[in-house]
Coordinates of C-alpha atoms in Angstrom, one line a residue:
X1 CA 118.3 112.6 85.8
X2 CA 117.2 116.2 84.4
X3 CA 113.6 117.2 84.1
X4 CA 111.8 117.5 80.9
X5 CA 112.0 121.1 79.7
X6 CA 108.6 121.2 79.1
X7 CA 107.2 120.0 82.7
X8 CA 106.2 122.6 85.5
X9 CA 106.4 119.8 88.2
X10 CA 110.2 119.3 89.5
X11 CA 111.2 115.9 89.3
X12 CA 110.7 115.0 92.7
X13 CA 107.2 116.3 93.1
X14 CA 106.5 114.1 89.9
X15 CA 108.0 110.7 91.1
X16 CA 106.9 110.9 94.8
X17 CA 103.3 112.2 94.0
X18 CA 102.7 109.2 92.0
X19 CA 104.5 107.0 94.2
X20 CA 103.2 107.7 97.3
X21 CA 99.6 107.3 96.3
X22 CA 99.8 104.1 94.8
X23 CA 101.6 103.3 97.9
X24 CA 99.1 104.4 99.7
X25 CA 96.2 102.8 97.7
X26 CA 98.0 99.6 97.6
X27 CA 98.8 99.5 101.3
X28 CA 94.8 100.0 101.8
X29 CA 94.0 97.3 99.4
X30 CA 96.3 94.8 100.7
X31 CA 95.4 95.0 104.2
X32 CA 92.1 94.1 103.3
X33 CA 93.7 91.3 101.3
X34 CA 95.5 90.1 104.3
X35 CA 92.6 90.4 106.6
X36 CA 90.4 88.5 104.0
X37 CA 92.5 85.7 104.5
X38 CA 93.2 86.0 108.2
X39 CA 90.5 87.5 110.0
X40 CA 87.6 88.0 108.4
X41 CA 86.3 84.7 108.3
X42 CA 85.8 84.3 111.5
X43 CA 84.8 87.9 112.5
X44 CA 82.0 88.6 109.5
X45 CA 81.3 84.9 108.3
X46 CA 81.4 82.5 111.5
X47 CA 78.3 80.1 110.8
X48 CA 80.0 78.9 108.1
X49 CA 82.6 75.8 107.8
X50 CA 86.1 76.9 107.7
X51 CA 86.4 76.5 103.5
X52 CA 83.1 78.2 103.2
X53 CA 83.7 80.9 105.5
X54 CA 87.2 81.6 103.3
X55 CA 85.5 81.6 100.4
X56 CA 82.6 84.1 101.7
X57 CA 85.4 86.6 102.8
X58 CA 87.4 86.2 99.6
X59 CA 83.9 86.8 97.6
X60 CA 83.8 90.4 99.5
X61 CA 87.7 90.7 98.3
X62 CA 86.2 90.6 94.5
X63 CA 83.7 93.0 94.9
X64 CA 86.6 95.8 94.8
X65 CA 87.6 94.8 91.3
X66 CA 84.0 94.7 90.0
X67 CA 83.7 98.2 91.3
X68 CA 87.2 99.6 90.2
X69 CA 85.5 100.0 86.5
X70 CA 83.1 102.3 87.7
X71 CA 86.0 104.1 89.2
X72 CA 87.7 104.5 86.3
X73 CA 84.9 105.7 84.3
X74 CA 83.6 108.0 86.7
X75 CA 87.6 109.6 87.7
X76 CA 88.7 109.1 84.1
X77 CA 86.1 111.2 82.6
X78 CA 86.8 114.0 85.1
X79 CA 90.4 113.3 85.1
X80 CA 90.2 113.7 80.8
X81 CA 87.8 116.6 81.0
X82 CA 89.1 118.9 83.9
X83 CA 92.2 117.7 84.8
X84 CA 94.5 115.1 86.6
X85 CA 95.0 116.5 89.8
X86 CA 91.9 117.3 91.3
X87 CA 91.0 113.7 90.3
X88 CA 93.6 112.0 91.8
X89 CA 93.2 114.0 95.1
X90 CA 89.1 112.8 95.2
X91 CA 90.4 109.3 94.3
X92 CA 92.8 109.1 96.9
X93 CA 90.2 110.7 99.5
X94 CA 87.5 107.9 98.3
X95 CA 90.2 104.9 99.0
X96 CA 91.0 106.2 102.0
X97 CA 87.5 106.8 103.6
X98 CA 86.6 103.6 102.9
X99 CA 89.5 101.8 104.5
X100 CA 89.5 103.6 107.6
X101 CA 85.8 102.8 107.9
X102 CA 86.4 99.4 108.1
X103 CA 88.7 99.6 110.8
X104 CA 85.7 100.9 112.8
X105 CA 83.3 98.1 111.9
X106 CA 81.6 96.1 114.7
X107 CA 81.8 92.2 113.8
X108 CA 78.7 89.8 113.0
X109 CA 78.5 89.1 116.6
X110 CA 77.5 92.5 117.7
X111 CA 74.9 93.3 114.5
X112 CA 74.6 90.2 112.7
X113 CA 74.2 90.4 108.8
X114 CA 74.4 94.0 108.6
X115 CA 78.6 93.3 109.3
X116 CA 79.0 91.7 106.4
X117 CA 77.0 94.4 104.3
X118 CA 78.8 97.2 105.8
X119 CA 81.8 95.4 104.9
X120 CA 80.8 94.7 101.4
X121 CA 79.7 98.6 101.1
X122 CA 83.1 99.9 102.5
X123 CA 85.0 97.5 100.1
X124 CA 83.1 99.0 97.3
X125 CA 84.5 102.0 97.9
X126 CA 88.1 100.6 98.2
X127 CA 87.4 99.8 94.6
X128 CA 86.2 102.5 93.2
X129 CA 88.7 105.0 94.6
X130 CA 91.3 102.6 93.0
X131 CA 90.2 102.4 89.7
X132 CA 90.9 106.5 89.5
X133 CA 93.9 106.4 91.4
X134 CA 96.1 103.9 89.5
X135 CA 95.4 105.5 86.2
X136 CA 96.3 109.2 87.2
X137 CA 99.1 108.3 89.0
X138 CA 100.8 106.7 85.8
X139 CA 99.8 109.4 83.7
X140 CA 101.5 111.9 86.4
X141 CA 104.4 110.1 86.1
X142 CA 104.6 109.8 82.1
X143 CA 103.1 112.7 80.7
X144 CA 105.9 114.5 82.3
X145 CA 108.5 112.2 81.2
X146 CA 111.1 112.7 78.6
X147 CA 110.1 110.2 75.5
X148 CA 113.1 108.1 76.1
X149 CA 112.3 107.5 80.1
X150 CA 108.7 107.0 79.8
X151 CA 109.0 103.5 80.9
X152 CA 111.6 104.4 84.0
X153 CA 109.3 106.9 84.9
X154 CA 106.0 105.1 84.4
X155 CA 107.3 102.3 86.9
X156 CA 107.3 104.7 90.2
X157 CA 103.6 104.3 90.3
X158 CA 104.3 100.7 90.2
X159 CA 106.7 100.3 92.7
X160 CA 103.7 101.5 95.0
X161 CA 102.4 98.0 94.7
X162 CA 105.3 96.2 96.4
X163 CA 105.9 99.0 98.8
X164 CA 102.3 98.9 99.6
X165 CA 102.3 95.1 100.2
X166 CA 105.5 95.4 102.2
X167 CA 104.0 97.9 104.8
X168 CA 100.7 95.8 104.9
X169 CA 102.2 92.8 105.4
X170 CA 104.9 94.0 108.0
X171 CA 102.1 95.6 109.9
X172 CA 100.2 92.3 110.1
X173 CA 103.2 90.4 111.0
X174 CA 104.6 93.0 113.7
X175 CA 100.7 92.7 115.2
X176 CA 100.6 89.0 115.3
X177 CA 103.8 88.9 117.0
X178 CA 103.4 91.2 119.8
X179 CA 99.8 90.3 120.9
X180 CA 97.8 87.4 121.6
X181 CA 95.5 85.7 118.9
X182 CA 93.0 87.0 120.9
X183 CA 93.8 90.4 121.0
X184 CA 94.4 90.3 117.6
X185 CA 91.1 88.9 116.9
X186 CA 89.4 91.6 119.0
X187 CA 90.6 94.7 118.1
X188 CA 94.8 94.2 116.4
X189 CA 93.3 93.8 113.0
X190 CA 91.9 97.4 113.0
X191 CA 94.9 99.1 113.3
X192 CA 96.5 98.9 110.1
X193 CA 93.3 100.5 108.8
X194 CA 92.7 103.1 110.8
X195 CA 96.4 103.8 110.9
X196 CA 96.0 104.3 107.2
X197 CA 94.4 107.8 107.7
X198 CA 97.6 108.8 108.6
X199 CA 99.3 107.8 105.1
X200 CA 96.2 109.5 103.3
X201 CA 96.8 112.9 104.8
X202 CA 100.8 112.8 103.8
X203 CA 99.5 112.0 100.3
X204 CA 96.7 114.6 100.2
X205 CA 99.6 116.9 101.3
X206 CA 101.8 115.9 98.2
X207 CA 99.3 116.1 95.6
X208 CA 97.5 119.4 96.3
X209 CA 101.3 120.9 95.5
X210 CA 101.4 118.9 91.9
X211 CA 100.7 121.3 88.8
X212 CA 98.5 119.7 85.9
X213 CA 100.9 117.7 83.1
X214 CA 102.1 119.4 80.2
X215 CA 100.6 116.8 78.1
X216 CA 97.1 117.7 79.4
X217 CA 97.5 121.4 79.2
X218 CA 98.7 121.2 75.8
X219 CA 95.9 119.1 74.8
X220 CA 93.3 121.6 76.4
X221 CA 95.1 124.8 74.9
X222 CA 94.8 123.1 71.7
X223 CA 91.0 122.4 72.3
X224 CA 91.4 118.7 71.7
X225 CA 89.1 117.6 74.2
X226 CA 86.6 115.3 73.6
X227 CA 82.8 115.8 75.2
X228 CA 82.3 112.2 76.5
X229 CA 85.6 110.1 76.7
X230 CA 84.1 107.0 77.7
X231 CA 82.0 107.1 74.4
X232 CA 85.2 108.1 72.3
X233 CA 87.0 105.2 73.8
X234 CA 84.5 102.8 72.9
X235 CA 84.0 104.3 69.5
X236 CA 87.4 104.6 68.1
X237 CA 89.8 102.6 70.4
X238 CA 87.8 99.1 70.6
X239 CA 91.2 97.5 69.6
X240 CA 93.1 98.7 72.7
X241 CA 90.4 98.4 74.9
X242 CA 89.7 95.0 74.4
X243 CA 93.1 93.4 73.8
X244 CA 94.8 95.9 76.4
X245 CA 92.7 94.6 79.0
X246 CA 93.3 90.9 77.7
X247 CA 96.8 91.4 77.6
X248 CA 97.1 92.6 81.4
X249 CA 95.0 89.5 82.8
X250 CA 97.9 87.5 83.1
X251 CA 99.5 90.3 85.4
X252 CA 96.9 90.5 87.4
X253 CA 96.1 86.6 87.7
X254 CA 99.5 85.6 89.0
X255 CA 99.8 88.1 91.8
X256 CA 97.2 87.1 93.2
X257 CA 97.7 83.7 92.9
X258 CA 101.4 84.0 94.4
X259 CA 99.7 86.2 97.5
X260 CA 96.4 85.7 98.2
X261 CA 95.7 82.3 96.8
X262 CA 99.6 81.2 98.1
X263 CA 98.7 82.5 101.5
X264 CA 95.5 80.5 101.9
X265 CA 97.5 77.3 100.7
X266 CA 100.0 77.8 102.9
X267 CA 98.4 78.2 106.0
X268 CA 95.3 76.0 105.4
X269 CA 96.5 73.3 103.4
X270 CA 100.4 73.0 103.8
X271 CA 99.6 73.7 107.8
X272 CA 102.5 76.6 108.1
X273 CA 101.7 79.1 110.8
X274 CA 100.6 82.6 110.0
X275 CA 103.9 83.9 111.0
X276 CA 105.5 81.6 108.9
X277 CA 104.0 82.3 105.6
X278 CA 103.7 86.1 106.4
X279 CA 107.5 86.3 106.2
X280 CA 107.7 83.9 102.9
X281 CA 105.5 86.6 101.3
X282 CA 107.4 89.5 102.1
X283 CA 110.7 88.2 101.3
X284 CA 108.9 87.4 98.0
X285 CA 107.9 90.7 97.5
X286 CA 111.8 92.2 97.7
X287 CA 111.8 90.1 94.5
X288 CA 108.8 92.2 93.2
X289 CA 110.3 95.4 93.6
X290 CA 113.6 94.4 92.5
X291 CA 112.7 93.5 89.1
X292 CA 109.9 96.4 88.6
X293 CA 113.2 99.0 87.9
X294 CA 114.8 96.5 86.2
X295 CA 112.2 95.9 83.4
X296 CA 111.5 99.6 83.4
X297 CA 115.2 99.6 82.1
X298 CA 114.6 96.9 79.5
X299 CA 111.4 98.0 78.4
X300 CA 113.2 101.6 77.4
X301 CA 116.0 99.9 75.5
X302 CA 114.0 97.0 73.6
X303 CA 110.4 98.4 74.0
X304 CA 107.3 97.8 76.5
X305 CA 105.4 95.6 74.0
X306 CA 108.6 93.1 73.6
X307 CA 109.2 92.6 77.1
X308 CA 105.6 92.2 77.9
X309 CA 105.6 89.4 75.3
X310 CA 109.0 87.6 76.5
X311 CA 107.6 87.7 80.1
X312 CA 104.2 86.1 79.1
X313 CA 106.1 83.5 77.9
X314 CA 108.1 83.0 80.9
X315 CA 104.5 82.9 82.8
X316 CA 102.8 80.5 80.7
X317 CA 105.8 78.1 81.4
X318 CA 106.1 78.8 85.1
X319 CA 102.5 77.7 85.7
X320 CA 103.6 74.0 84.7
X321 CA 105.4 74.3 88.2
X322 CA 102.8 74.6 90.2
X323 CA 102.2 71.5 92.1
X324 CA 106.0 70.5 91.7
X325 CA 107.0 73.2 93.7
X326 CA 104.0 73.5 96.6
X327 CA 103.4 69.8 96.9
X328 CA 107.2 69.2 97.5
X329 CA 107.0 69.8 101.6
X330 CA 110.3 71.4 101.0
X331 CA 110.1 75.3 103.0
X332 CA 112.9 76.1 100.3
X333 CA 111.0 75.0 97.1
X334 CA 107.9 76.6 98.8
X335 CA 109.9 80.1 99.3
X336 CA 112.0 79.8 95.6
X337 CA 108.2 79.0 94.0
X338 CA 106.8 82.2 95.4
X339 CA 109.9 84.1 94.6
X340 CA 109.9 83.2 91.2
X341 CA 106.4 84.1 90.4
X342 CA 106.9 87.8 92.1
X343 CA 109.9 88.3 90.1
X344 CA 108.0 87.5 86.7
X345 CA 105.3 89.9 88.2
X346 CA 107.8 92.5 88.6
X347 CA 108.9 92.2 84.6
X348 CA 105.5 92.3 83.8
X349 CA 104.0 94.7 86.1
X350 CA 107.3 97.4 85.9
X351 CA 106.2 98.5 81.6
X352 CA 102.5 97.9 81.8
X353 CA 101.4 101.4 82.8
X354 CA 103.7 102.7 80.2
X355 CA 102.5 100.0 77.7
X356 CA 98.8 100.7 78.2
X357 CA 98.9 104.6 78.5
X358 CA 100.9 104.8 75.2
X359 CA 97.4 102.9 73.6
X360 CA 95.5 105.8 73.8
X361 CA 95.9 109.8 73.1
X362 CA 95.7 112.6 75.8
X363 CA 92.1 113.4 75.6
X364 CA 91.1 110.0 76.5
X365 CA 94.0 108.3 78.1
X366 CA 93.0 108.7 81.6
X367 CA 89.8 106.8 80.9
X368 CA 91.5 104.3 78.5
X369 CA 94.1 103.1 80.9
X370 CA 92.3 103.0 83.5
X371 CA 89.6 100.8 82.3
X372 CA 92.1 98.6 80.8
X373 CA 93.9 98.0 84.0
X374 CA 90.7 97.6 86.0
X375 CA 88.8 95.7 83.4
X376 CA 91.9 93.1 83.2
X377 CA 91.4 93.3 87.3
X378 CA 88.1 91.5 87.1
X379 CA 89.1 89.0 84.8
X380 CA 92.5 88.1 86.3
X381 CA 91.9 88.7 90.0
X382 CA 88.3 89.3 91.4
X383 CA 87.3 85.5 91.3
X384 CA 91.1 84.0 91.1
X385 CA 91.8 83.3 94.9
X386 CA 88.1 81.4 94.8
X387 CA 89.1 79.5 91.4
X388 CA 92.1 78.6 92.1
X389 CA 90.9 77.4 96.1
X390 CA 88.6 75.4 94.1
X391 CA 90.4 74.2 91.0
X392 CA 93.3 73.0 94.1
X393 CA 91.0 71.5 96.3
X394 CA 88.8 69.6 93.6
X395 CA 91.4 68.7 91.1
X396 CA 94.7 69.3 92.7
X397 CA 97.3 72.3 92.4
X398 CA 98.3 71.0 88.6
X399 CA 95.1 72.9 87.6
X400 CA 95.9 75.9 89.2
X401 CA 98.9 76.4 87.2
X402 CA 96.9 75.4 84.1
X403 CA 94.3 78.3 84.9
X404 CA 97.7 80.3 85.0
X405 CA 99.1 78.8 81.4
X406 CA 95.8 79.6 79.7
X407 CA 95.5 83.1 81.0
X408 CA 99.2 83.7 79.6
X409 CA 98.7 82.3 76.3
X410 CA 95.3 84.9 76.0
X411 CA 97.4 87.6 77.4
X412 CA 100.5 86.6 74.6
X413 CA 97.8 86.7 71.7
X414 CA 96.6 90.1 72.5
X415 CA 100.1 91.4 72.8
X416 CA 100.8 90.2 69.4
X417 CA 97.8 91.6 67.8
X418 CA 97.4 94.7 69.2
X419 CA 97.9 98.0 67.6
X420 CA 101.9 99.0 67.8
X421 CA 100.9 102.4 67.4
X422 CA 102.0 104.6 70.0
X423 CA 100.0 108.1 70.7
X424 CA 102.1 111.3 71.4
X425 CA 102.1 113.0 74.4

């Protein structure tokens, strides 16, 4: 691939710079997700029964989704006003510092109720950082891309999700294999949180080597910037903001049902040991990673909107098979179920960043893409694991599938009615 003639950054800096940041961010995010299921219920919420402790732990997991729109608004404002580069570095550091701090937190047995409160504060910081990171990383890629390869460029930051998940899940698998359960609960779980500081240093170095995107500089030179991007967004782009958010909801829901909910259900209700459950999850992530670039190639051929519509229909149908697979008692069918779900996730996630970014002009693109993505995170993921566990334990697994199908129908309608305009880059 040749560079876009208008871009000042080399291709390798653009793509690696967008990929490394989201890999770090999602690694940080997913080690928390794994710990929220495997460690935190016992360490930070020991007084409750196992189910309630898991629900309380997952409640802290949801805090980051609630704080992500705040990060989107804050970092999006400065990303649209002063540039993508500085904002990306600041978001990365916010996420990184919050994650490393979790690795040093004492448990409930040491400081009582202050332990879960500090955990929630760090989780809040993770969400704020990720809220600003994702949108900037996507814009770094697609605002340097030639028009006919925008989805292909835009999928590189999306690849950070499966890579981060592989790294986090692999780290937990190695730790649980190499030490006793007692040592893992005492100190082993802290290692990936503290070790993430090394990744942050790498990401910080790469990000400081990147120049502003041509789209932002062209907009700035033409004096097109707006005073308060958020207000302009709400006033002039309500359609894109509302339906973009609802369209992205299913992407979040299917992912967290396949990861956090599935990991919890497989270990607690199906009786799988942690190691086997993690192996199933890691294997399924390979399908997630494979279909991200495939979906991007297809999206550049037929359009981002079309592939999202087709994939959302497939997800709606997939929702009817939850109980058939997960209650089968067959390790093969359980693994196949998670792999199919993660394949669908790859198809919807690959072009999503490009699709959301194309809904907004350069002057509010950072704010707009970030807010739609992260508001969808609240609706589709913040409480999804808790809702799914409650539905499964109260009404049965069929209702978890119906939950996914209903969300997919809402997203499908949103993709059908959303504005078809693609703003210039």
